[in-house]
Coordinates of C-alpha atoms in Angstrom, one line a residue:
M1 CA 59.7 95.4 97.2
E2 CA 58.1 98.9 95.8
T3 CA 55.3 98.8 93.4
K4 CA 53.8 101.3 91.2
V5 CA 49.7 101.3 91.1
F6 CA 48.6 100.9 87.1
T7 CA 45.5 102.3 86.2
A8 CA 44.4 100.8 82.3
H9 CA 40.6 100.3 80.2
V10 CA 39.4 96.6 80.3
P11 CA 37.4 95.5 77.0
L12 CA 34.5 93.8 79.7
P13 CA 34.1 90.4 78.1
L14 CA 38.4 90.4 79.3
A15 CA 37.2 92.7 82.7
K16 CA 34.9 89.7 82.8
K17 CA 36.7 87.2 83.1
V18 CA 39.8 88.4 85.1
D19 CA 36.8 88.6 87.6
E20 CA 35.6 85.2 86.7
L21 CA 39.1 83.4 87.2
A22 CA 39.9 85.7 90.5
S23 CA 36.4 84.3 92.2
R24 CA 37.4 81.4 91.9
L25 CA 40.7 80.3 92.6
D26 CA 39.7 83.3 95.6
R27 CA 42.6 86.2 94.4
S28 CA 42.2 89.8 94.3
R29 CA 41.6 91.4 90.9
G30 CA 45.2 92.6 91.1
W31 CA 46.9 89.4 91.7
I32 CA 45.8 87.9 88.8
V33 CA 47.0 90.5 86.9
K34 CA 50.7 90.0 88.8
Q35 CA 50.6 86.9 87.8
A36 CA 50.0 87.0 84.0
L37 CA 51.9 90.5 83.5
P38 CA 55.5 89.0 84.3
A39 CA 54.1 85.8 81.2
W40 CA 53.0 88.0 78.9
I41 CA 56.8 89.7 79.1
D42 CA 58.3 87.1 79.2
R43 CA 56.1 86.3 75.9
E44 CA 56.7 89.0 74.2
E45 CA 60.4 89.2 75.1
E46 CA 61.4 86.0 73.3
R47 CA 59.2 86.5 70.3
H48 CA 61.4 89.9 69.9
Q49 CA 64.4 87.6 70.3
L50 CA 63.5 85.3 68.4
T51 CA 62.4 88.2 66.0
V52 CA 65.9 89.8 66.1
E53 CA 68.0 86.5 65.4
A54 CA 65.7 86.0 61.9
L55 CA 66.4 89.5 60.4
S56 CA 69.7 88.4 61.2
D57 CA 69.2 85.1 59.3
V58 CA 68.3 87.4 56.1
D59 CA 70.9 89.5 56.3
A60 CA 73.0 87.1 56.6
R61 CA 70.3 85.4 52.9
N62 CA 70.4 82.9 55.6
V63 CA 67.0 81.0 54.0
M64 CA 65.1 78.5 52.4
D65 CA 63.4 79.1 49.4
H66 CA 59.7 79.2 49.1
Q67 CA 59.0 76.8 47.2
S68 CA 61.3 74.1 49.6
V69 CA 59.4 74.9 52.7
R70 CA 55.9 74.1 50.7
T71 CA 57.4 70.6 49.3
W72 CA 58.2 70.2 53.2
A73 CA 54.6 71.1 54.5
A74 CA 53.2 69.1 51.9
S75 CA 55.0 66.4 52.7
L76 CA 54.2 66.6 56.1
G77 CA 50.9 63.9 57.6
T78 CA 51.9 61.4 54.3
E79 CA 54.0 57.9 54.8
K80 CA 56.7 59.6 53.6
P81 CA 57.9 63.7 55.5
L82 CA 60.5 64.5 53.8
P83 CA 63.5 66.6 56.0
V84 CA 63.3 69.5 57.2
P85 CA 64.8 72.0 54.7
R86 CA 67.9 73.5 55.2

């Protein structure tokens, strides 16, 4: 597989955590980043897809009113939680 080198400025506290993790796992910094980057990208792609779906629901007026959600949320943790509003 072809690769490409990326250079990034990383805040020192984060760089320190990467170095500590690399040392603990006996791996390189590059290995740590190669493991983390795909996981982060997958989460961001999922977040984007969920946002697109949510906006589509809003456009279709498939929404819940705020008070229904508040009432449901207030019931959580009680002896008789309400069903999720539809």
